[in-house]
Coordinates of N, CA, C and O and ligand atoms in Angstrom, one line a residue:
X197 N -4.6 16.8 -4.0 CA -3.1 16.7 -3.7 C -3.0 16.2 -2.2 O -3.5 16.7 -1.3
X198 N -2.2 15.1 -2.1 CA -2.0 14.4 -0.8 C -1.2 15.3 0.1 O -1.4 15.2 1.3
X199 N -0.4 16.2 -0.4 CA 0.4 17.0 0.5 C -0.2 18.3 0.8 O 0.4 19.2 1.5
X200 N -1.5 18.5 0.4 CA -2.2 19.8 0.7 C -1.5 21.0 0.0 O -1.8 22.1 0.4
X201 N -0.7 20.7 -1.0 CA -0.1 21.8 -1.7 C 1.2 22.4 -1.1 O 1.7 23.4 -1.5
X202 N 1.7 21.7 -0.1 CA 2.9 22.1 0.5 C 4.1 22.0 -0.4 O 4.2 21.0 -1.1
X203 N 4.9 23.0 -0.4 CA 6.2 23.0 -1.2 C 7.2 22.4 -0.3 O 7.7 23.2 0.6
X204 N 7.6 21.2 -0.4 CA 8.6 20.6 0.5 C 10.0 20.8 0.0 O 10.2 20.9 -1.2
X205 N 10.9 20.8 0.9 CA 12.3 21.0 0.5 C 13.0 19.6 0.4 O 14.1 19.5 -0.1
X206 N 12.3 18.6 0.8 CA 12.9 17.2 0.7 C 11.8 16.3 0.1 O 10.7 16.4 0.4
X207 N 12.2 15.4 -0.9 CA 11.2 14.6 -1.5 C 10.7 13.5 -0.5 O 11.5 13.1 0.4
X208 N 9.5 13.2 -0.5 CA 8.9 12.2 0.4 C 9.0 10.9 -0.3 O 8.1 10.3 -0.8
X209 N 10.2 10.4 -0.3 CA 10.5 9.0 -0.9 C 11.3 8.3 0.2 O 11.9 8.9 1.1
X210 N 11.2 7.0 0.2 CA 11.9 6.2 1.2 C 12.3 4.9 0.8 O 11.8 4.3 -0.2
X211 N 13.3 4.4 1.5 CA 13.8 3.0 1.3 C 12.9 2.1 2.1 O 12.0 2.6 2.9
X212 N 13.1 0.8 2.0 CA 12.3 -0.1 2.9 C 12.5 0.2 4.3 O 11.6 0.0 5.2
X213 N 13.7 0.6 4.7 CA 14.0 0.8 6.1 C 13.1 1.9 6.7 O 12.6 1.7 7.9
X214 N 12.8 2.9 6.0 CA 12.0 3.9 6.5 C 10.5 3.4 6.6 O 9.8 3.7 7.6
X215 N 10.1 2.7 5.6 CA 8.7 2.1 5.6 C 8.6 1.2 6.8 O 7.6 1.2 7.6
X216 N 9.7 0.4 7.1 CA 9.7 -0.5 8.2 C 9.6 0.3 9.6 O 8.9 -0.1 10.5
X217 N 10.3 1.4 9.6 CA 10.3 2.2 10.8 C 9.0 2.9 11.1 O 8.6 3.0 12.2
X218 N 8.3 3.3 10.0 CA 7.1 4.0 10.2 C 5.8 3.2 10.1 O 4.7 3.7 10.2
X219 N 5.9 1.9 9.9 CA 4.8 1.0 9.8 C 5.1 -0.4 10.3 O 6.2 -0.7 10.7
X220 N 4.1 -1.2 10.3 CA 4.3 -2.7 10.6 C 4.1 -3.5 9.4 O 3.9 -4.7 9.5
X221 N 4.1 -2.9 8.2 CA 3.9 -3.7 7.0 C 5.0 -4.8 6.7 O 4.7 -5.8 6.2
X222 N 6.2 -4.5 7.1 CA 7.3 -5.4 6.8 C 7.3 -6.7 7.5 O 8.0 -7.7 7.1
X223 N 6.7 -6.7 8.7 CA 6.8 -7.9 9.5 C 6.4 -9.2 8.8 O 7.0 -10.2 9.0
X224 N 5.3 -9.1 8.1 CA 4.8 -10.4 7.4 C 5.1 -10.4 6.0 O 4.6 -11.2 5.2
X225 N 6.0 -9.5 5.5 CA 6.3 -9.4 4.1 C 7.2 -10.6 3.6 O 8.1 -11.0 4.3
X226 N 6.9 -10.9 2.4 CA 7.7 -11.9 1.6 C 9.2 -11.4 1.5 O 10.1 -12.2 1.5
X227 N 9.4 -10.1 1.3 CA 10.7 -9.6 1.1 C 11.4 -9.3 2.5 O 10.7 -9.0 3.5
X228 N 12.7 -9.2 2.4 CA 13.5 -8.9 3.6 C 14.0 -7.5 3.6 O 14.8 -7.1 2.8
X229 N 13.4 -6.7 4.5 CA 13.7 -5.3 4.5 C 15.1 -5.0 4.8 O 15.7 -4.0 4.4
X230 N 15.8 -5.8 5.6 CA 17.1 -5.5 6.0 C 18.2 -5.9 5.0 O 19.4 -5.6 5.1
X231 N 17.8 -6.6 4.0 CA 18.7 -7.1 2.9 C 18.8 -6.1 1.8 O 17.9 -5.3 1.6
X232 N 19.9 -6.1 1.1 CA 20.2 -5.2 0.0 C 20.2 -5.8 -1.3 O 20.1 -5.1 -2.3
X233 N 20.5 -7.1 -1.4 CA 20.7 -7.8 -2.7 C 19.4 -8.6 -3.1 O 18.8 -9.2 -2.3
X234 N 19.2 -8.6 -4.4 CA 18.1 -9.3 -5.0 C 18.2 -10.8 -4.6 O 17.2 -11.5 -4.3
X235 N 19.4 -11.3 -4.6 CA 19.6 -12.8 -4.3 C 19.2 -13.1 -2.9 O 18.9 -14.3 -2.6
X236 N 19.2 -12.1 -2.0 CA 18.8 -12.3 -0.7 C 17.3 -12.0 -0.4 O 16.9 -11.9 0.7
X237 N 16.6 -11.8 -1.5 CA 15.2 -11.5 -1.5 C 15.0 -10.1 -0.8 O 14.0 -10.0 0.0
X238 N 15.8 -9.2 -1.1 CA 15.8 -7.9 -0.5 C 14.5 -7.1 -0.9 O 14.0 -7.3 -1.9
X239 N 14.1 -6.2 0.0 CA 13.0 -5.4 -0.2 C 13.2 -4.5 -1.5 O 14.3 -3.9 -1.6
X240 N 12.3 -4.6 -2.5 CA 12.6 -3.8 -3.7 C 12.6 -2.3 -3.5 O 13.2 -1.6 -4.3
X241 N 12.0 -1.8 -2.4 CA 12.0 -0.4 -2.2 C 13.5 0.1 -1.9 O 13.7 1.3 -2.2
X242 N 14.3 -0.7 -1.5 CA 15.7 -0.3 -1.3 C 16.4 0.1 -2.6 O 17.0 1.1 -2.8
X243 N 16.2 -0.8 -3.6 CA 16.7 -0.5 -4.9 C 16.0 0.7 -5.6 O 16.7 1.5 -6.3
X244 N 14.7 0.7 -5.5 CA 14.0 1.8 -6.1 C 14.4 3.2 -5.5 O 14.6 4.2 -6.2
X245 N 14.7 3.2 -4.2 CA 15.1 4.4 -3.5 C 16.5 4.9 -4.1 O 16.6 6.1 -4.5
X246 N 17.5 4.0 -4.1 CA 18.8 4.4 -4.6 C 18.7 4.8 -6.1 O 19.4 5.7 -6.6
X247 N 17.9 4.1 -6.9 CA 17.8 4.4 -8.3 C 17.2 5.8 -8.4 O 17.7 6.6 -9.3
X248 N 16.2 6.1 -7.6 CA 15.6 7.4 -7.7 C 16.6 8.5 -7.4 O 16.7 9.5 -8.1
X249 N 17.3 8.3 -6.3 CA 18.3 9.4 -5.9 C 19.4 9.5 -7.0 O 19.8 10.6 -7.3
X250 N 19.8 8.4 -7.6 CA 20.8 8.5 -8.6 C 20.3 9.2 -9.9 O 20.9 10.1 -10.4
X251 N 19.1 8.9 -10.2 CA 18.5 9.6 -11.4 C 18.2 11.0 -11.2 O 18.3 11.8 -12.1
X252 N 18.0 11.4 -9.9 CA 17.7 12.8 -9.6 C 18.9 13.6 -9.0 O 18.7 14.7 -8.4
X253 N 20.1 13.0 -9.1 CA 21.2 13.6 -8.3 C 21.5 15.0 -8.7 O 21.9 15.8 -7.9
X254 N 21.3 15.4 -10.0 CA 21.6 16.7 -10.4 C 20.6 17.7 -9.8 O 20.9 18.8 -9.4
X255 N 19.3 17.2 -9.7 CA 18.3 18.0 -9.1 C 18.5 18.3 -7.7 O 18.2 19.4 -7.2
X256 N 19.1 17.3 -6.9 CA 19.3 17.5 -5.5 C 20.6 18.2 -5.1 O 20.9 18.4 -4.0
X257 N 21.5 18.5 -6.1 CA 22.7 19.2 -5.9 C 22.4 20.5 -5.1 O 21.6 21.2 -5.5
X258 N 23.1 20.7 -4.0 CA 22.9 21.9 -3.3 C 21.7 21.9 -2.3 O 21.5 22.9 -1.6
X259 N 21.0 20.8 -2.3 CA 19.9 20.7 -1.3 C 20.4 20.1 0.0 O 20.8 19.0 0.1
X260 N 20.5 21.0 1.0 CA 21.2 20.6 2.2 C 20.4 19.5 2.9 O 21.1 18.7 3.6
X261 N 19.1 19.4 2.8 CA 18.4 18.4 3.4 C 18.6 17.0 2.8 O 18.3 16.0 3.4
X262 N 19.2 17.0 1.6 CA 19.5 15.7 0.9 C 21.0 15.4 1.0 O 21.4 14.3 0.5
X263 N 21.8 16.2 1.6 CA 23.2 16.1 1.5 C 23.7 14.8 2.0 O 24.6 14.1 1.4
X264 N 23.2 14.3 3.2 CA 23.7 13.1 3.8 C 23.4 11.9 2.8 O 24.3 11.1 2.6
X265 N 22.2 11.8 2.3 CA 21.9 10.7 1.4 C 22.7 10.8 0.1 O 23.1 9.7 -0.4
X266 N 22.9 12.0 -0.4 CA 23.6 12.1 -1.6 C 25.1 11.8 -1.4 O 25.7 11.3 -2.3
X267 N 25.6 12.0 -0.3 CA 26.9 11.6 0.1 C 27.1 10.1 0.1 O 28.0 9.6 -0.4
X268 N 26.1 9.5 0.7 CA 26.1 8.0 0.8 C 26.0 7.4 -0.7 O 26.7 6.5 -1.0
X269 N 25.2 8.1 -1.5 CA 25.1 7.6 -2.9 C 26.5 7.8 -3.6 O 26.9 6.9 -4.3
X270 N 27.1 8.9 -3.4 CA 28.4 9.2 -4.0 C 29.5 8.1 -3.6 O 30.3 7.7 -4.4
X271 N 29.4 7.7 -2.3 CA 30.4 6.8 -1.8 C 30.0 5.3 -2.1 O 30.8 4.4 -1.9
X272 N 28.8 5.1 -2.6 CA 28.4 3.7 -2.9 C 29.3 3.1 -4.0 O 29.6 3.7 -5.0
X273 N 29.7 1.9 -3.7 CA 30.4 1.1 -4.7 C 29.7 1.0 -6.0 O 28.5 0.8 -6.0
X274 N 30.4 1.2 -7.1 CA 29.7 1.3 -8.5 C 29.0 0.0 -8.8 O 27.9 0.1 -9.4
X275 N 29.5 -1.1 -8.4 CA 28.9 -2.4 -8.7 C 27.6 -2.5 -7.9 O 26.6 -3.0 -8.5
X276 N 27.6 -2.1 -6.7 CA 26.4 -2.1 -5.8 C 25.3 -1.2 -6.4 O 24.1 -1.6 -6.5
X277 N 25.7 0.0 -6.8 CA 24.7 0.9 -7.3 C 24.1 0.4 -8.6 O 22.9 0.4 -8.8
X278 N 25.0 -0.2 -9.5 CA 24.5 -0.8 -10.7 C 23.5 -1.9 -10.4 O 22.5 -2.1 -11.1
X279 N 23.8 -2.7 -9.4 CA 22.8 -3.8 -9.0 C 21.5 -3.2 -8.6 O 20.4 -3.7 -8.9
X280 N 21.5 -2.1 -7.8 CA 20.3 -1.5 -7.4 C 19.5 -1.0 -8.6 O 18.3 -1.1 -8.7
X281 N 20.3 -0.3 -9.5 CA 19.6 0.3 -10.6 C 19.0 -0.8 -11.6 O 17.9 -0.6 -12.1
X282 N 19.7 -1.9 -11.7 CA 19.2 -3.0 -12.5 C 17.9 -3.5 -11.9 O 16.9 -3.8 -12.6
X283 N 17.9 -3.8 -10.6 CA 16.7 -4.3 -10.0 C 15.6 -3.3 -10.0 O 14.4 -3.7 -10.3
X284 N 15.9 -2.1 -9.8 CA 14.8 -1.0 -9.8 C 14.2 -1.0 -11.2 O 13.0 -0.9 -11.3
X285 N 15.0 -1.0 -12.2 CA 14.4 -1.0 -13.5 C 13.6 -2.2 -13.8 O 12.6 -2.1 -14.6
X286 N 14.0 -3.3 -13.3 CA 13.2 -4.5 -13.4 C 11.9 -4.4 -12.7 O 10.8 -4.8 -13.3
X287 N 11.9 -3.8 -11.5 CA 10.6 -3.6 -10.8 C 9.7 -2.7 -11.5 O 8.5 -2.9 -11.7
X288 N 10.3 -1.6 -12.1 CA 9.5 -0.6 -12.8 C 8.9 -1.2 -14.1 O 7.7 -1.0 -14.4
X289 N 9.7 -2.1 -14.8 CA 9.3 -2.7 -16.0 C 8.3 -3.8 -15.8 O 7.4 -4.1 -16.7
X290 N 8.4 -4.5 -14.7 CA 7.6 -5.7 -14.4 C 7.0 -5.7 -13.0 O 7.2 -6.5 -12.2
X291 N 6.2 -4.6 -12.7 CA 5.7 -4.5 -11.4 C 4.8 -5.6 -10.9 O 4.8 -5.9 -9.7
X292 N 4.2 -6.4 -11.8 CA 3.4 -7.5 -11.3 C 4.2 -8.7 -11.0 O 3.6 -9.7 -10.5
X293 N 5.5 -8.7 -11.2 CA 6.3 -9.8 -10.8 C 6.8 -9.6 -9.4 O 7.4 -10.5 -8.8
X294 N 6.4 -8.5 -8.8 CA 6.9 -8.2 -7.4 C 5.7 -8.2 -6.5 O 4.6 -8.1 -6.8
Ligands
LIG846 S1 8.1 -4.6 0.1 FE1 7.8 -5.6 2.1 S2 9.8 -5.3 3.1 FE2 9.7 -3.8 1.5 S3 8.8 -2.0 2.4 FE3 7.1 -3.1 1.6 S4 6.4 -4.4 3.3 FE4 8.4 -3.7 3.8

């Protein structure tokens, strides 16, 4: 177990922004970590992140440590969320294309 068996109150998942903050991987990457849309060659982790939160939103209800992100998810424009979900599902179905 990578987490040493710790029961965490917050999932250890991240968008591209957090990966960029915590590493230097994004500097030479083909994808653009600051972009949000597939047409702009956005980092796929951004879409994967929002898709994950949306799929698990019932699970995170009442989790205070997730409240800020769940609020952002709730306020997200429906079309934008759908675009994230569509791209995330494409990444999941076709990981070797990314
Ligand atoms: S895919 Fe590229 S831009 Fe996105 S987190 Fe990974 S290194 Fe950074």
